[in-house]
Amino acid sequence: MPAYHSVFLDEPNQQVIGNFALLPLRTRTRGPAQQLPQITDTTELDIEPSHTSYDPLDEILSLFRANTFFRNFEVKGPADRVLIYGILFVSEALSKIRPGMSRRDAEKSVMNVALDTNFAIPGDAGFPLNQAFEAPKDRNEAEVLRQYIMQMRQELAMRLLNRVYSDASGQASK
């Protein structure tokens, strides 16, 4: 059984830096991403891929568990690279949350990771998957990509916390 690929692979007019897609996001975080409308008729947990506000971050969170079981992943396009990066970030963020941790403590830990400005982008020596990603052409592209990924990380951290702490207890699920 093959891994799950992004539904945004065939998205028309994708802005791409290196080979990383800068797809529209539903976010309140400042950054270069094109804004999608906020959800009014459903919830983050129930949003379907066909919804106009469904974005790559919804996809990352919904496919995270399934795609982490695959040893190999055939990259079919720039949108798959967004999915891969997001899954790596979610793994890192989840490693900061301990069972029984209060939402407030988890938020501090996860947001520290999300807001860290010393993260590697494709082309940097410390980037874990440089063999699958191309570096930006110049400094301007690198800065836009860094801002986009920062915006992604912040929004993804908040949505992840909303899922982990979706019950009213304020404690992380085991």
mmCIF file of C-alpha atoms in Angstrom:
data_model
loop_
_atom_site.group_PDB
_atom_site.id
_atom_site.type_symbol
_atom_site.label_atom_id
_atom_site.label_comp_id
_atom_site.label_asym_id
_atom_site.label_seq_id
_atom_site.Cartn_x
_atom_site.Cartn_y
_atom_site.Cartn_z
ATOM 1 C CA MET A 1 0.000 0.000 0.000
ATOM 2 C CA PRO A 2 1.516 3.348 -1.016
ATOM 3 C CA ALA A 3 1.739 6.404 1.229
ATOM 4 C CA TYR A 4 -0.888 9.135 1.016
ATOM 5 C CA HIS A 5 0.022 12.039 -1.244
ATOM 6 C CA SER A 6 -1.112 15.638 -1.141
ATOM 7 C CA VAL A 7 -4.437 16.582 -2.683
ATOM 8 C CA PHE A 8 -2.746 19.859 -3.659
ATOM 9 C CA LEU A 9 -0.434 18.247 -6.237
ATOM 10 C CA ASP A 10 -2.631 19.467 -9.097
ATOM 11 C CA GLU A 11 -3.256 22.909 -7.597
ATOM 12 C CA PRO A 12 -3.043 25.418 -10.472
ATOM 13 C CA ASN A 13 -0.649 28.386 -10.394
ATOM 14 C CA GLN A 14 1.398 27.185 -7.428
ATOM 15 C CA GLN A 15 4.127 29.528 -6.313
ATOM 16 C CA VAL A 16 7.245 27.393 -5.867
ATOM 17 C CA ILE A 17 10.586 28.240 -4.287
ATOM 18 C CA GLY A 18 13.221 25.631 -5.042
ATOM 19 C CA ASN A 19 10.783 22.745 -5.291
ATOM 20 C CA PHE A 20 8.711 23.630 -2.202
ATOM 21 C CA ALA A 21 5.157 24.871 -2.866
ATOM 22 C CA LEU A 22 3.932 28.022 -1.145
ATOM 23 C CA LEU A 23 0.286 27.003 -0.936
ATOM 24 C CA PRO A 24 -2.553 29.146 0.447
ATOM 25 C CA LEU A 25 -3.177 28.745 4.192
ATOM 26 C CA ARG A 26 -6.102 29.379 6.513
ATOM 27 C CA THR A 27 -4.236 31.322 9.157
ATOM 28 C CA ARG A 28 -4.235 34.401 11.319
ATOM 29 C CA THR A 29 -0.442 34.330 11.557
ATOM 30 C CA ARG A 30 1.377 36.980 9.542
ATOM 31 C CA GLY A 31 3.432 35.814 6.614
ATOM 32 C CA PRO A 32 3.652 35.525 2.835
ATOM 33 C CA ALA A 33 0.995 32.799 2.394
ATOM 34 C CA GLN A 34 -2.115 33.639 0.445
ATOM 35 C CA GLN A 35 -5.042 33.665 2.910
ATOM 36 C CA LEU A 36 -7.930 31.212 2.705
ATOM 37 C CA PRO A 37 -11.269 32.099 4.337
ATOM 38 C CA GLN A 38 -11.766 31.058 7.976
ATOM 39 C CA ILE A 39 -14.071 28.109 8.699
ATOM 40 C CA THR A 40 -17.639 29.063 9.544
ATOM 41 C CA ASP A 41 -19.721 25.978 8.727
ATOM 42 C CA THR A 42 -17.670 23.119 10.245
ATOM 43 C CA THR A 43 -14.801 22.526 12.674
ATOM 44 C CA GLU A 44 -11.047 22.062 12.188
ATOM 45 C CA LEU A 45 -11.427 18.411 13.126
ATOM 46 C CA ASP A 46 -14.239 17.756 10.658
ATOM 47 C CA ILE A 47 -13.111 19.757 7.624
ATOM 48 C CA GLU A 48 -13.146 17.768 4.378
ATOM 49 C CA PRO A 49 -10.610 18.068 1.529
ATOM 50 C CA SER A 50 -13.384 19.348 -0.769
ATOM 51 C CA HIS A 51 -14.052 22.366 1.526
ATOM 52 C CA THR A 52 -12.886 25.754 0.186
ATOM 53 C CA SER A 53 -10.991 26.452 3.423
ATOM 54 C CA TYR A 54 -9.161 23.094 3.536
ATOM 55 C CA ASP A 55 -5.443 23.761 3.449
ATOM 56 C CA PRO A 56 -2.150 21.828 3.524
ATOM 57 C CA LEU A 57 -1.997 22.110 7.319
ATOM 58 C CA ASP A 58 -5.336 20.292 7.665
ATOM 59 C CA GLU A 59 -3.925 17.652 5.348
ATOM 60 C CA ILE A 60 -0.692 17.316 7.354
ATOM 61 C CA LEU A 61 -2.616 16.745 10.575
ATOM 62 C CA SER A 62 -5.100 14.317 9.030
ATOM 63 C CA LEU A 63 -2.437 12.241 7.219
ATOM 64 C CA PHE A 64 0.236 12.422 9.930
ATOM 65 C CA ARG A 65 -0.465 9.102 11.608
ATOM 66 C CA ALA A 66 -0.961 7.132 8.384
ATOM 67 C CA ASN A 67 2.116 8.519 6.623
ATOM 68 C CA THR A 68 4.457 7.991 9.562
ATOM 69 C CA PHE A 69 4.082 4.231 9.091
ATOM 70 C CA PHE A 70 5.627 4.286 5.611
ATOM 71 C CA ARG A 71 9.360 3.787 5.282
ATOM 72 C CA ASN A 72 9.455 5.170 1.718
ATOM 73 C CA PHE A 73 7.612 8.075 0.198
ATOM 74 C CA GLU A 74 7.672 8.819 -3.517
ATOM 75 C CA VAL A 75 7.584 12.599 -3.909
ATOM 76 C CA LYS A 76 5.204 13.435 -6.749
ATOM 77 C CA GLY A 77 5.469 17.219 -6.632
ATOM 78 C CA PRO A 78 6.064 20.400 -4.624
ATOM 79 C CA ALA A 79 2.895 19.928 -2.543
ATOM 80 C CA ASP A 80 4.226 16.573 -1.297
ATOM 81 C CA ARG A 81 7.284 18.399 0.020
ATOM 82 C CA VAL A 82 5.012 20.656 2.086
ATOM 83 C CA LEU A 83 3.381 17.501 3.446
ATOM 84 C CA ILE A 84 6.770 15.949 4.281
ATOM 85 C CA TYR A 85 8.046 19.084 5.999
ATOM 86 C CA GLY A 86 4.821 19.408 7.980
ATOM 87 C CA ILE A 87 4.971 15.793 9.146
ATOM 88 C CA LEU A 88 8.563 16.298 10.313
ATOM 89 C CA PHE A 89 7.548 19.421 12.220
ATOM 90 C CA VAL A 90 4.535 17.718 13.834
ATOM 91 C CA SER A 91 6.825 14.875 14.966
ATOM 92 C CA GLU A 92 9.177 17.385 16.564
ATOM 93 C CA ALA A 93 6.312 19.287 18.210
ATOM 94 C CA LEU A 94 4.724 16.111 19.573
ATOM 95 C CA SER A 95 8.039 15.115 21.138
ATOM 96 C CA LYS A 96 7.739 18.224 23.346
ATOM 97 C CA ILE A 97 4.342 17.187 24.767
ATOM 98 C CA ARG A 98 4.315 14.701 27.638
ATOM 99 C CA PRO A 99 1.267 12.712 28.819
ATOM 100 C CA GLY A 100 -0.570 14.616 31.529
ATOM 101 C CA MET A 101 1.105 17.904 30.581
ATOM 102 C CA SER A 102 -1.186 20.916 30.953
ATOM 103 C CA ARG A 103 -2.162 22.785 27.826
ATOM 104 C CA ARG A 104 -0.362 25.863 29.061
ATOM 105 C CA ASP A 105 2.943 24.000 29.551
ATOM 106 C CA ALA A 106 2.557 22.199 26.228
ATOM 107 C CA GLU A 107 1.798 25.486 24.500
ATOM 108 C CA LYS A 108 5.009 26.990 25.875
ATOM 109 C CA SER A 109 7.085 24.020 24.735
ATOM 110 C CA VAL A 110 5.518 23.670 21.299
ATOM 111 C CA MET A 111 5.430 27.390 20.561
ATOM 112 C CA ASN A 112 9.113 27.686 21.527
ATOM 113 C CA VAL A 113 9.846 25.166 18.770
ATOM 114 C CA ALA A 114 7.498 26.898 16.308
ATOM 115 C CA LEU A 115 8.899 30.373 16.994
ATOM 116 C CA ASP A 116 12.549 29.336 16.926
ATOM 117 C CA THR A 117 14.107 31.353 14.095
ATOM 118 C CA ASN A 118 17.180 29.104 13.862
ATOM 119 C CA PHE A 119 15.518 26.345 11.863
ATOM 120 C CA ALA A 120 17.095 25.029 8.672
ATOM 121 C CA ILE A 121 15.399 25.491 5.314
ATOM 122 C CA PRO A 122 16.087 23.498 2.129
ATOM 123 C CA GLY A 123 19.652 24.125 1.012
ATOM 124 C CA ASP A 124 20.971 24.821 4.530
ATOM 125 C CA ALA A 125 23.576 22.364 5.817
ATOM 126 C CA GLY A 126 21.377 21.333 8.761
ATOM 127 C CA PHE A 127 18.234 20.611 6.734
ATOM 128 C CA PRO A 128 17.417 16.914 7.207
ATOM 129 C CA LEU A 129 16.110 16.107 3.720
ATOM 130 C CA ASN A 130 18.271 18.126 1.338
ATOM 131 C CA GLN A 131 18.386 15.187 -1.091
ATOM 132 C CA ALA A 132 14.635 15.620 -1.759
ATOM 133 C CA PHE A 133 14.510 19.437 -1.667
ATOM 134 C CA GLU A 134 16.122 22.112 -3.830
ATOM 135 C CA ALA A 135 17.647 25.227 -2.344
ATOM 136 C CA PRO A 136 16.138 28.649 -3.128
ATOM 137 C CA LYS A 137 17.829 30.480 -6.032
ATOM 138 C CA ASP A 138 18.838 33.551 -4.053
ATOM 139 C CA ARG A 139 18.633 35.311 -0.688
ATOM 140 C CA ASN A 140 15.279 36.905 -1.442
ATOM 141 C CA GLU A 141 13.699 33.540 -2.233
ATOM 142 C CA ALA A 142 15.356 32.040 0.852
ATOM 143 C CA GLU A 143 13.856 34.777 3.040
ATOM 144 C CA VAL A 144 10.348 34.321 1.586
ATOM 145 C CA LEU A 145 10.625 30.541 2.079
ATOM 146 C CA ARG A 146 11.823 31.010 5.669
ATOM 147 C CA GLN A 147 8.865 33.358 6.377
ATOM 148 C CA TYR A 148 6.400 30.920 4.781
ATOM 149 C CA ILE A 149 7.759 27.973 6.763
ATOM 150 C CA MET A 150 7.696 30.070 9.953
ATOM 151 C CA GLN A 151 4.055 30.935 9.262
ATOM 152 C CA MET A 152 3.332 27.240 8.616
ATOM 153 C CA ARG A 153 5.070 26.168 11.847
ATOM 154 C CA GLN A 154 3.158 28.654 14.006
ATOM 155 C CA GLU A 155 -0.249 27.788 12.589
ATOM 156 C CA LEU A 156 0.498 24.059 12.614
ATOM 157 C CA ALA A 157 1.572 24.265 16.276
ATOM 158 C CA MET A 158 -1.709 25.914 17.277
ATOM 159 C CA ARG A 159 -3.823 23.423 15.327
ATOM 160 C CA LEU A 160 -1.866 20.511 16.766
ATOM 161 C CA LEU A 161 -2.429 21.799 20.290
ATOM 162 C CA ASN A 162 -6.145 22.198 19.526
ATOM 163 C CA ARG A 163 -6.261 18.529 18.523
ATOM 164 C CA VAL A 164 -4.193 17.199 21.406
ATOM 165 C CA TYR A 165 -6.222 19.229 23.907
ATOM 166 C CA SER A 166 -9.606 18.873 22.213
ATOM 167 C CA ASP A 167 -11.286 17.661 25.399
ATOM 168 C CA ALA A 168 -12.086 20.067 28.220
ATOM 169 C CA SER A 169 -9.697 18.571 30.796
ATOM 170 C CA GLY A 170 -6.703 20.644 29.725
ATOM 171 C CA GLN A 171 -4.484 17.535 29.966
ATOM 172 C CA ALA A 172 -2.700 15.842 27.088
ATOM 173 C CA SER A 173 -4.283 12.598 25.943
ATOM 174 C CA LYS A 174 -2.168 9.528 26.526
#
